[in-house]
Amino acid sequence: MSEREYRERQWDVLGFGAVAVDDVLFVDRYPPPDSKAPVRAKERHPGGLTGTALVTVARMGGRAAYAGVFDESDLSRYAVARLEHEGVDCSAVLRRTGAEPIHSVIIVVRPTGQRVIYPDASSWVPRPPEEMSEELISGCRVLFVDHTALAGSLRASEIARQLGIPVVGDVEGDPRPEILALVDAIDHLIVGCEFAERVTGEPEPAAMVRTLARGRAGCVVTHGDRGCWYVERGGEVKHHPAYPVRAVDTNGCGDVFHGAYAACLCRGIGMDRAVQVATAAAALKATHTGGQAGIPSWEAIESFMRSATV
C-alpha cells in the first residue's frame, strides 16, 4: 500500500467499543455507610472509553468514525446525536432492538475531582465478530478497540493486522484469557497502572511497561498525577510527569489520553511527542466537568504546552 493510499482513507480513526451516557452527581464528600450527602448539582454527559477517544480525535481535527450497535431509544438517540455533533461519523452504526449505550451514574467530589462510577451495561450490545469486515476496517488509518467489545475487537484487530493498520487499545478489568488475547493483538497498548500490575505482577510502573511492551510498537502505563511511563519498540523506558492543573473532574481523562495518542499516530508524530500531547490533553480535560466537555482542540493543547511546566 502506498503512502498516498494510506492517507486518502475515509477515516483517521475507527472505533467499535464503549459509548456511554453519564449522569453526573456532584457532592462535597463521600459519606460513610448508612448516611446521607446532599447532591449539589447534576448533569448529563456523553462518555465511554471509545466514544470519548473518538471525540478527542475529532476535536483535534481528525476524521473519526464509530461503528457500534444501538437501538432507537432515547439513550441511544442521545449518544448518537452527541457523537455526530462532535463530527464523529456514525454512518456505520448497526441498528438492533434492545441495544443501548452503557448508562453510568458518576459521583464526583467537587473539591478534588475524584469520582466513583456505577456503570450499567445490561443493555450494551457489542458489534459481533461476523459484522467485522475487511471492507469496513480498510476505511481507516488507525483502529481503536477496547475490552467492552471483546470478541469483535479481537476479530477487528486480526483484520487490521492483515491490512497493516495499527491498533490502539484501551483495556481494563479482570485479566482473564480473553482479555489477555486482546492485549496481545494491540500494537499500541495504553493501560492504567492497576491493570498493568495485575497482568505483569510487577510492583513499579517502569517494570510494568517494560514487560508489556515486548513485541509491540508502543506501550504506555498511566498513573494519574504521577504521570506515565512508556516504551517505543526497541527503546528505553521513559517517564513523562503529569501537568499540574486544578482538577475539577478526572472522569474521562484516560480516554482522552488514548484519543490524543491515536490522533498523533495518524499525523505521523513520534512517540515522545505523542505522549506529551496526550498528557497535556488529559490534564486540560480534568479542568472541566463531564467526560467530554473539556476535551481540548489541537491549538489549545499546543498553547498549553508552550506555557505549562512539569
mmCIF file of C-alpha atoms in Angstrom:
data_model
loop_
_atom_site.group_PDB
_atom_site.id
_atom_site.type_symbol
_atom_site.label_atom_id
_atom_site.label_comp_id
_atom_site.label_asym_id
_atom_site.label_seq_id
_atom_site.Cartn_x
_atom_site.Cartn_y
_atom_site.Cartn_z
ATOM 1 C CA MET A 1 0.000 0.000 0.000
ATOM 2 C CA SER A 2 1.365 3.409 -0.975
ATOM 3 C CA GLU A 3 1.639 6.361 1.415
ATOM 4 C CA ARG A 4 -0.947 8.201 -0.694
ATOM 5 C CA GLU A 5 -3.447 5.337 -0.451
ATOM 6 C CA TYR A 6 -2.955 5.215 3.326
ATOM 7 C CA ARG A 7 -3.546 8.943 3.754
ATOM 8 C CA GLU A 8 -6.609 9.010 1.500
ATOM 9 C CA ARG A 9 -8.569 6.529 3.591
ATOM 10 C CA GLN A 10 -12.045 7.573 4.628
ATOM 11 C CA TRP A 11 -11.344 7.886 8.366
ATOM 12 C CA ASP A 12 -8.331 8.532 10.529
ATOM 13 C CA VAL A 13 -9.630 6.505 13.489
ATOM 14 C CA LEU A 14 -12.429 3.928 13.536
ATOM 15 C CA GLY A 15 -13.742 2.571 16.848
ATOM 16 C CA PHE A 16 -16.213 -0.135 17.921
ATOM 17 C CA GLY A 17 -16.153 -0.099 21.722
ATOM 18 C CA ALA A 18 -17.889 1.528 24.650
ATOM 19 C CA VAL A 19 -20.102 4.575 24.312
ATOM 20 C CA ALA A 20 -21.814 5.724 27.493
ATOM 21 C CA VAL A 21 -24.329 8.202 28.795
ATOM 22 C CA ASP A 22 -23.133 9.551 32.137
ATOM 23 C CA ASP A 23 -25.430 11.097 34.735
ATOM 24 C CA VAL A 24 -23.032 13.006 36.987
ATOM 25 C CA LEU A 25 -23.879 13.915 40.584
ATOM 26 C CA PHE A 26 -21.658 16.416 42.413
ATOM 27 C CA VAL A 27 -21.185 16.143 46.180
ATOM 28 C CA ASP A 28 -18.921 17.792 48.749
ATOM 29 C CA ARG A 29 -17.674 14.490 50.167
ATOM 30 C CA TYR A 30 -18.266 10.762 50.059
ATOM 31 C CA PRO A 31 -20.498 9.868 53.010
ATOM 32 C CA PRO A 32 -19.858 6.882 55.260
ATOM 33 C CA PRO A 33 -22.284 3.908 55.053
ATOM 34 C CA ASP A 34 -25.868 4.431 56.210
ATOM 35 C CA SER A 35 -25.662 8.225 55.991
ATOM 36 C CA LYS A 36 -26.557 10.991 53.552
ATOM 37 C CA ALA A 37 -24.737 13.591 51.475
ATOM 38 C CA PRO A 38 -26.643 16.264 49.534
ATOM 39 C CA VAL A 39 -26.302 16.444 45.752
ATOM 40 C CA ARG A 40 -25.028 19.935 44.893
ATOM 41 C CA ALA A 41 -25.532 19.684 41.133
ATOM 42 C CA LYS A 42 -26.314 17.128 38.444
ATOM 43 C CA GLU A 43 -25.503 16.962 34.747
ATOM 44 C CA ARG A 44 -25.797 14.547 31.818
ATOM 45 C CA HIS A 45 -22.763 13.976 29.633
ATOM 46 C CA PRO A 46 -21.747 11.589 26.846
ATOM 47 C CA GLY A 47 -18.881 9.275 27.707
ATOM 48 C CA GLY A 48 -17.407 5.824 27.246
ATOM 49 C CA LEU A 49 -13.884 4.608 26.533
ATOM 50 C CA THR A 50 -14.138 4.532 22.760
ATOM 51 C CA GLY A 51 -16.733 7.301 22.444
ATOM 52 C CA THR A 52 -14.576 9.788 24.337
ATOM 53 C CA ALA A 53 -11.422 8.757 22.480
ATOM 54 C CA LEU A 54 -13.166 9.335 19.133
ATOM 55 C CA VAL A 55 -14.495 12.738 20.203
ATOM 56 C CA THR A 56 -10.933 13.635 21.202
ATOM 57 C CA VAL A 57 -9.714 12.706 17.716
ATOM 58 C CA ALA A 58 -12.433 14.867 16.174
ATOM 59 C CA ARG A 59 -11.734 17.848 18.459
ATOM 60 C CA MET A 60 -8.090 17.628 17.447
ATOM 61 C CA GLY A 61 -9.028 17.871 13.777
ATOM 62 C CA GLY A 62 -9.081 14.185 12.863
ATOM 63 C CA ARG A 63 -11.697 12.183 10.970
ATOM 64 C CA ALA A 64 -13.270 9.808 13.462
ATOM 65 C CA ALA A 65 -15.960 7.162 12.987
ATOM 66 C CA TYR A 66 -17.978 4.934 15.293
ATOM 67 C CA ALA A 67 -19.336 1.536 14.261
ATOM 68 C CA GLY A 68 -21.088 0.161 17.325
ATOM 69 C CA VAL A 69 -24.653 -1.099 17.849
ATOM 70 C CA PHE A 70 -27.683 0.941 19.009
ATOM 71 C CA ASP A 71 -31.461 0.852 19.005
ATOM 72 C CA GLU A 72 -33.814 3.840 18.675
ATOM 73 C CA SER A 73 -34.304 4.529 22.387
ATOM 74 C CA ASP A 74 -33.832 7.959 23.943
ATOM 75 C CA LEU A 75 -30.450 6.979 25.383
ATOM 76 C CA SER A 76 -29.244 5.712 22.009
ATOM 77 C CA ARG A 77 -30.515 8.782 20.180
ATOM 78 C CA TYR A 78 -28.747 10.994 22.704
ATOM 79 C CA ALA A 79 -25.460 9.093 22.307
ATOM 80 C CA VAL A 80 -25.500 9.190 18.505
ATOM 81 C CA ALA A 81 -26.583 12.833 18.422
ATOM 82 C CA ARG A 82 -23.688 13.838 20.700
ATOM 83 C CA LEU A 83 -21.157 11.912 18.618
ATOM 84 C CA GLU A 84 -22.433 13.426 15.389
ATOM 85 C CA HIS A 85 -22.473 16.887 16.962
ATOM 86 C CA GLU A 86 -18.747 16.470 17.562
ATOM 87 C CA GLY A 87 -18.156 15.417 13.960
ATOM 88 C CA VAL A 88 -17.855 11.667 14.575
ATOM 89 C CA ASP A 89 -19.239 9.736 11.585
ATOM 90 C CA CYS A 90 -21.915 7.267 12.761
ATOM 91 C CA SER A 91 -22.976 6.011 9.333
ATOM 92 C CA ALA A 92 -21.569 2.538 10.110
ATOM 93 C CA VAL A 93 -23.606 2.092 13.324
ATOM 94 C CA LEU A 94 -25.734 -1.074 13.301
ATOM 95 C CA ARG A 95 -29.366 -0.839 14.483
ATOM 96 C CA ARG A 96 -30.559 -3.647 16.762
ATOM 97 C CA THR A 97 -33.575 -3.721 19.077
ATOM 98 C CA GLY A 98 -32.620 -3.510 22.744
ATOM 99 C CA ALA A 99 -29.077 -2.260 22.156
ATOM 100 C CA GLU A 100 -28.326 0.829 24.235
ATOM 101 C CA PRO A 101 -25.196 2.673 25.380
ATOM 102 C CA ILE A 102 -23.712 1.949 28.768
ATOM 103 C CA HIS A 103 -25.569 4.094 31.313
ATOM 104 C CA SER A 104 -23.458 5.291 34.225
ATOM 105 C CA VAL A 105 -24.123 7.213 37.402
ATOM 106 C CA ILE A 106 -20.968 9.061 38.463
ATOM 107 C CA ILE A 107 -20.433 10.612 41.876
ATOM 108 C CA VAL A 108 -17.875 13.434 41.789
ATOM 109 C CA VAL A 109 -16.395 15.096 44.872
ATOM 110 C CA ARG A 110 -16.215 18.776 43.993
ATOM 111 C CA PRO A 111 -13.120 19.829 45.952
ATOM 112 C CA THR A 112 -10.829 17.128 44.493
ATOM 113 C CA GLY A 113 -12.388 15.966 41.233
ATOM 114 C CA GLN A 114 -12.262 12.352 42.420
ATOM 115 C CA ARG A 115 -15.101 10.175 41.218
ATOM 116 C CA VAL A 116 -16.837 6.833 41.656
ATOM 117 C CA ILE A 117 -18.522 5.315 38.597
ATOM 118 C CA TYR A 118 -21.539 2.982 38.695
ATOM 119 C CA PRO A 119 -21.918 1.652 35.143
ATOM 120 C CA ASP A 120 -24.965 -0.265 33.931
ATOM 121 C CA ALA A 121 -24.096 -2.296 30.851
ATOM 122 C CA SER A 122 -27.177 -4.527 30.947
ATOM 123 C CA SER A 123 -28.366 -3.248 27.543
ATOM 124 C CA TRP A 124 -24.917 -2.880 25.983
ATOM 125 C CA VAL A 125 -24.587 -4.931 22.776
ATOM 126 C CA PRO A 126 -21.096 -5.018 21.220
ATOM 127 C CA ARG A 127 -20.678 -5.296 17.466
ATOM 128 C CA PRO A 128 -20.306 -9.042 16.803
ATOM 129 C CA PRO A 129 -17.255 -10.573 15.085
ATOM 130 C CA GLU A 130 -19.252 -11.565 11.996
ATOM 131 C CA GLU A 131 -20.022 -7.882 11.408
ATOM 132 C CA MET A 132 -16.313 -7.002 11.274
ATOM 133 C CA SER A 133 -15.410 -6.851 7.603
ATOM 134 C CA GLU A 134 -12.261 -6.059 5.687
ATOM 135 C CA GLU A 135 -14.232 -3.515 3.672
ATOM 136 C CA LEU A 136 -15.185 -1.590 6.817
ATOM 137 C CA ILE A 137 -11.822 -1.712 8.561
ATOM 138 C CA SER A 138 -9.843 -0.887 5.438
ATOM 139 C CA GLY A 139 -11.509 2.532 5.522
ATOM 140 C CA CYS A 140 -9.417 3.697 8.497
ATOM 141 C CA ARG A 141 -5.801 4.592 9.165
ATOM 142 C CA VAL A 142 -5.915 3.586 12.850
ATOM 143 C CA LEU A 143 -8.249 1.086 14.521
ATOM 144 C CA PHE A 144 -9.348 1.797 18.101
ATOM 145 C CA VAL A 145 -10.574 -1.073 20.281
ATOM 146 C CA ASP A 146 -11.470 -1.656 23.917
ATOM 147 C CA HIS A 147 -12.335 -4.624 26.107
ATOM 148 C CA THR A 148 -16.108 -3.980 26.191
ATOM 149 C CA ALA A 149 -16.492 -5.324 22.637
ATOM 150 C CA LEU A 150 -14.100 -8.183 23.252
ATOM 151 C CA ALA A 151 -14.890 -10.762 20.572
ATOM 152 C CA GLY A 152 -15.472 -8.129 17.902
ATOM 153 C CA SER A 153 -12.326 -6.230 18.905
ATOM 154 C CA LEU A 154 -10.270 -9.402 18.549
ATOM 155 C CA ARG A 155 -11.632 -10.059 15.075
ATOM 156 C CA ALA A 156 -11.227 -6.428 14.029
ATOM 157 C CA SER A 157 -7.632 -6.423 15.278
ATOM 158 C CA GLU A 158 -6.881 -9.556 13.256
ATOM 159 C CA ILE A 159 -8.212 -7.901 10.115
ATOM 160 C CA ALA A 160 -6.312 -4.690 10.848
ATOM 161 C CA ARG A 161 -3.078 -6.602 11.279
ATOM 162 C CA GLN A 162 -3.597 -8.320 7.924
ATOM 163 C CA LEU A 163 -4.126 -4.912 6.337
ATOM 164 C CA GLY A 164 -1.150 -3.295 8.056
ATOM 165 C CA ILE A 165 -3.366 -0.931 10.075
ATOM 166 C CA PRO A 166 -2.080 -0.051 13.569
ATOM 167 C CA VAL A 167 -4.351 -0.873 16.513
ATOM 168 C CA VAL A 168 -4.605 1.373 19.575
ATOM 169 C CA GLY A 169 -6.255 -0.292 22.566
ATOM 170 C CA ASP A 170 -7.781 0.560 25.930
ATOM 171 C CA VAL A 171 -8.139 -2.446 28.243
ATOM 172 C CA GLU A 172 -9.350 -2.629 31.844
ATOM 173 C CA GLY A 173 -10.786 -5.166 34.268
ATOM 174 C CA ASP A 174 -10.027 -8.772 35.118
ATOM 175 C CA PRO A 175 -7.056 -10.086 33.078
ATOM 176 C CA ARG A 176 -8.774 -13.312 32.076
ATOM 177 C CA PRO A 177 -7.544 -15.236 28.991
ATOM 178 C CA GLU A 178 -9.872 -13.460 26.529
ATOM 179 C CA ILE A 179 -8.695 -10.057 27.778
ATOM 180 C CA LEU A 180 -5.058 -11.086 27.524
ATOM 181 C CA ALA A 181 -5.656 -12.278 23.963
ATOM 182 C CA LEU A 182 -6.872 -8.784 23.082
ATOM 183 C CA VAL A 183 -3.848 -7.259 24.827
ATOM 184 C CA ASP A 184 -1.604 -9.387 22.622
ATOM 185 C CA ALA A 185 -3.396 -8.143 19.486
ATOM 186 C CA ILE A 186 -2.856 -4.435 20.219
ATOM 187 C CA ASP A 187 0.062 -2.599 18.602
ATOM 188 C CA HIS A 188 -0.139 0.492 20.813
ATOM 189 C CA LEU A 189 -1.274 -0.501 24.297
ATOM 190 C CA ILE A 190 -2.196 2.209 26.817
ATOM 191 C CA VAL A 191 -3.357 0.951 30.210
ATOM 192 C CA GLY A 192 -3.692 2.144 33.772
ATOM 193 C CA CYS A 193 -1.199 1.166 36.463
ATOM 194 C CA GLU A 194 -3.674 -1.052 38.329
ATOM 195 C CA PHE A 195 -4.401 -3.222 35.290
ATOM 196 C CA ALA A 196 -0.718 -3.334 34.334
ATOM 197 C CA GLU A 197 0.239 -4.547 37.796
ATOM 198 C CA ARG A 198 -2.391 -7.291 37.714
ATOM 199 C CA VAL A 199 -1.166 -8.512 34.321
ATOM 200 C CA THR A 200 2.566 -8.343 34.942
ATOM 201 C CA GLY A 201 2.877 -8.834 38.705
ATOM 202 C CA GLU A 202 5.487 -6.082 38.706
ATOM 203 C CA PRO A 203 5.481 -3.558 41.591
ATOM 204 C CA GLU A 204 6.753 -0.497 39.707
ATOM 205 C CA PRO A 205 5.366 1.198 36.561
ATOM 206 C CA ALA A 206 8.719 1.141 34.763
ATOM 207 C CA ALA A 207 8.912 -2.633 35.094
ATOM 208 C CA MET A 208 5.250 -2.993 34.129
ATOM 209 C CA VAL A 209 5.653 -1.079 30.885
ATOM 210 C CA ARG A 210 8.889 -2.877 30.033
ATOM 211 C CA THR A 211 7.126 -6.245 30.371
ATOM 212 C CA LEU A 212 4.002 -5.213 28.471
ATOM 213 C CA ALA A 213 5.973 -3.553 25.660
ATOM 214 C CA ARG A 214 7.506 -6.771 24.370
ATOM 215 C CA GLY A 215 6.616 -7.408 20.749
ATOM 216 C CA ARG A 216 4.532 -4.267 20.163
ATOM 217 C CA ALA A 217 5.090 -0.863 18.572
ATOM 218 C CA GLY A 218 4.455 1.134 21.731
ATOM 219 C CA CYS A 219 3.201 0.804 25.288
ATOM 220 C CA VAL A 220 2.166 3.336 27.930
ATOM 221 C CA VAL A 221 1.290 2.772 31.593
ATOM 222 C CA THR A 222 -0.536 5.739 33.113
ATOM 223 C CA HIS A 223 -0.572 6.522 36.825
ATOM 224 C CA GLY A 224 -2.749 9.585 37.433
ATOM 225 C CA ASP A 225 -0.911 12.548 38.904
ATOM 226 C CA ARG A 226 2.373 10.596 38.803
ATOM 227 C CA GLY A 227 2.343 10.819 35.012
ATOM 228 C CA CYS A 228 3.086 7.896 32.717
ATOM 229 C CA TRP A 229 5.842 5.509 31.749
ATOM 230 C CA TYR A 230 6.251 4.468 28.137
ATOM 231 C CA VAL A 231 8.377 2.455 25.744
ATOM 232 C CA GLU A 232 8.704 2.556 21.978
ATOM 233 C CA ARG A 233 9.713 -0.702 20.316
ATOM 234 C CA GLY A 234 13.380 -1.390 20.966
ATOM 235 C CA GLY A 235 13.814 1.684 23.140
ATOM 236 C CA GLU A 236 14.310 2.509 26.785
ATOM 237 C CA VAL A 237 11.652 3.171 29.395
ATOM 238 C CA LYS A 238 10.847 6.873 29.692
ATOM 239 C CA HIS A 239 8.729 8.835 32.137
ATOM 240 C CA HIS A 240 6.554 11.863 31.436
ATOM 241 C CA PRO A 241 5.222 13.672 34.518
ATOM 242 C CA ALA A 242 1.638 14.856 34.752
ATOM 243 C CA TYR A 243 0.980 18.526 34.112
ATOM 244 C CA PRO A 244 -0.073 20.293 37.324
ATOM 245 C CA VAL A 245 -3.639 21.590 36.990
ATOM 246 C CA ARG A 246 -6.543 22.240 39.303
ATOM 247 C CA ALA A 247 -8.603 19.112 38.712
ATOM 248 C CA VAL A 248 -12.368 19.543 38.694
ATOM 249 C CA ASP A 249 -13.377 16.143 37.286
ATOM 250 C CA THR A 250 -10.958 13.364 36.330
ATOM 251 C CA ASN A 251 -13.665 11.271 34.645
ATOM 252 C CA GLY A 252 -12.624 10.538 31.064
ATOM 253 C CA CYS A 253 -9.008 11.668 31.390
ATOM 254 C CA GLY A 254 -7.662 8.256 30.439
ATOM 255 C CA ASP A 255 -9.983 8.053 27.434
ATOM 256 C CA VAL A 256 -8.833 11.496 26.273
ATOM 257 C CA PHE A 257 -5.215 10.348 26.614
ATOM 258 C CA HIS A 258 -5.979 7.386 24.326
ATOM 259 C CA GLY A 259 -7.729 9.540 21.736
ATOM 260 C CA ALA A 260 -4.996 12.178 21.665
ATOM 261 C CA TYR A 261 -2.359 9.463 21.248
ATOM 262 C CA ALA A 262 -4.314 7.943 18.342
ATOM 263 C CA ALA A 263 -4.689 11.388 16.745
ATOM 264 C CA CYS A 264 -0.928 11.877 16.938
ATOM 265 C CA LEU A 265 -0.350 8.455 15.405
ATOM 266 C CA CYS A 266 -2.450 9.472 12.401
ATOM 267 C CA ARG A 267 -0.305 12.569 11.943
ATOM 268 C CA GLY A 268 2.908 10.547 11.947
ATOM 269 C CA ILE A 269 4.065 12.111 15.211
ATOM 270 C CA GLY A 270 6.757 10.259 17.143
ATOM 271 C CA MET A 271 6.026 8.604 20.462
ATOM 272 C CA ASP A 272 7.815 11.127 22.685
ATOM 273 C CA ARG A 273 5.719 13.965 21.310
ATOM 274 C CA ALA A 274 2.555 11.839 21.216
ATOM 275 C CA VAL A 275 2.859 11.073 24.930
ATOM 276 C CA GLN A 276 3.486 14.750 25.689
ATOM 277 C CA VAL A 277 0.404 15.788 23.701
ATOM 278 C CA ALA A 278 -1.766 13.062 25.252
ATOM 279 C CA THR A 279 -0.651 14.020 28.773
ATOM 280 C CA ALA A 280 -1.480 17.675 28.102
ATOM 281 C CA ALA A 281 -4.878 16.800 26.603
ATOM 282 C CA ALA A 282 -5.796 14.713 29.657
ATOM 283 C CA ALA A 283 -4.693 17.495 32.017
ATOM 284 C CA LEU A 284 -6.809 20.088 30.213
ATOM 285 C CA LYS A 285 -9.820 17.789 30.272
ATOM 286 C CA ALA A 286 -9.502 17.423 34.068
ATOM 287 C CA THR A 287 -10.163 21.157 34.485
ATOM 288 C CA HIS A 288 -13.750 20.720 33.229
ATOM 289 C CA THR A 289 -16.684 18.616 34.384
ATOM 290 C CA GLY A 290 -18.002 15.753 32.283
ATOM 291 C CA GLY A 291 -16.188 13.086 30.338
ATOM 292 C CA GLN A 292 -16.090 15.087 27.101
ATOM 293 C CA ALA A 293 -16.925 18.743 27.776
ATOM 294 C CA GLY A 294 -13.325 19.703 28.487
ATOM 295 C CA ILE A 295 -11.657 17.886 25.594
ATOM 296 C CA PRO A 296 -9.286 20.450 24.043
ATOM 297 C CA SER A 297 -8.558 21.303 20.436
ATOM 298 C CA TRP A 298 -5.122 20.807 18.917
ATOM 299 C CA GLU A 299 -4.495 24.542 19.149
ATOM 300 C CA ALA A 300 -5.445 24.614 22.839
ATOM 301 C CA ILE A 301 -3.095 21.726 23.574
ATOM 302 C CA GLU A 302 -0.175 23.386 21.817
ATOM 303 C CA SER A 303 -0.816 26.673 23.624
ATOM 304 C CA PHE A 304 -0.979 24.874 26.962
ATOM 305 C CA MET A 305 2.278 23.001 26.348
ATOM 306 C CA ARG A 306 4.093 26.213 25.456
ATOM 307 C CA SER A 307 3.240 27.763 28.811
ATOM 308 C CA ALA A 308 2.954 24.765 31.152
ATOM 309 C CA THR A 309 5.731 23.353 33.308
ATOM 310 C CA VAL A 310 6.168 19.781 34.537
#
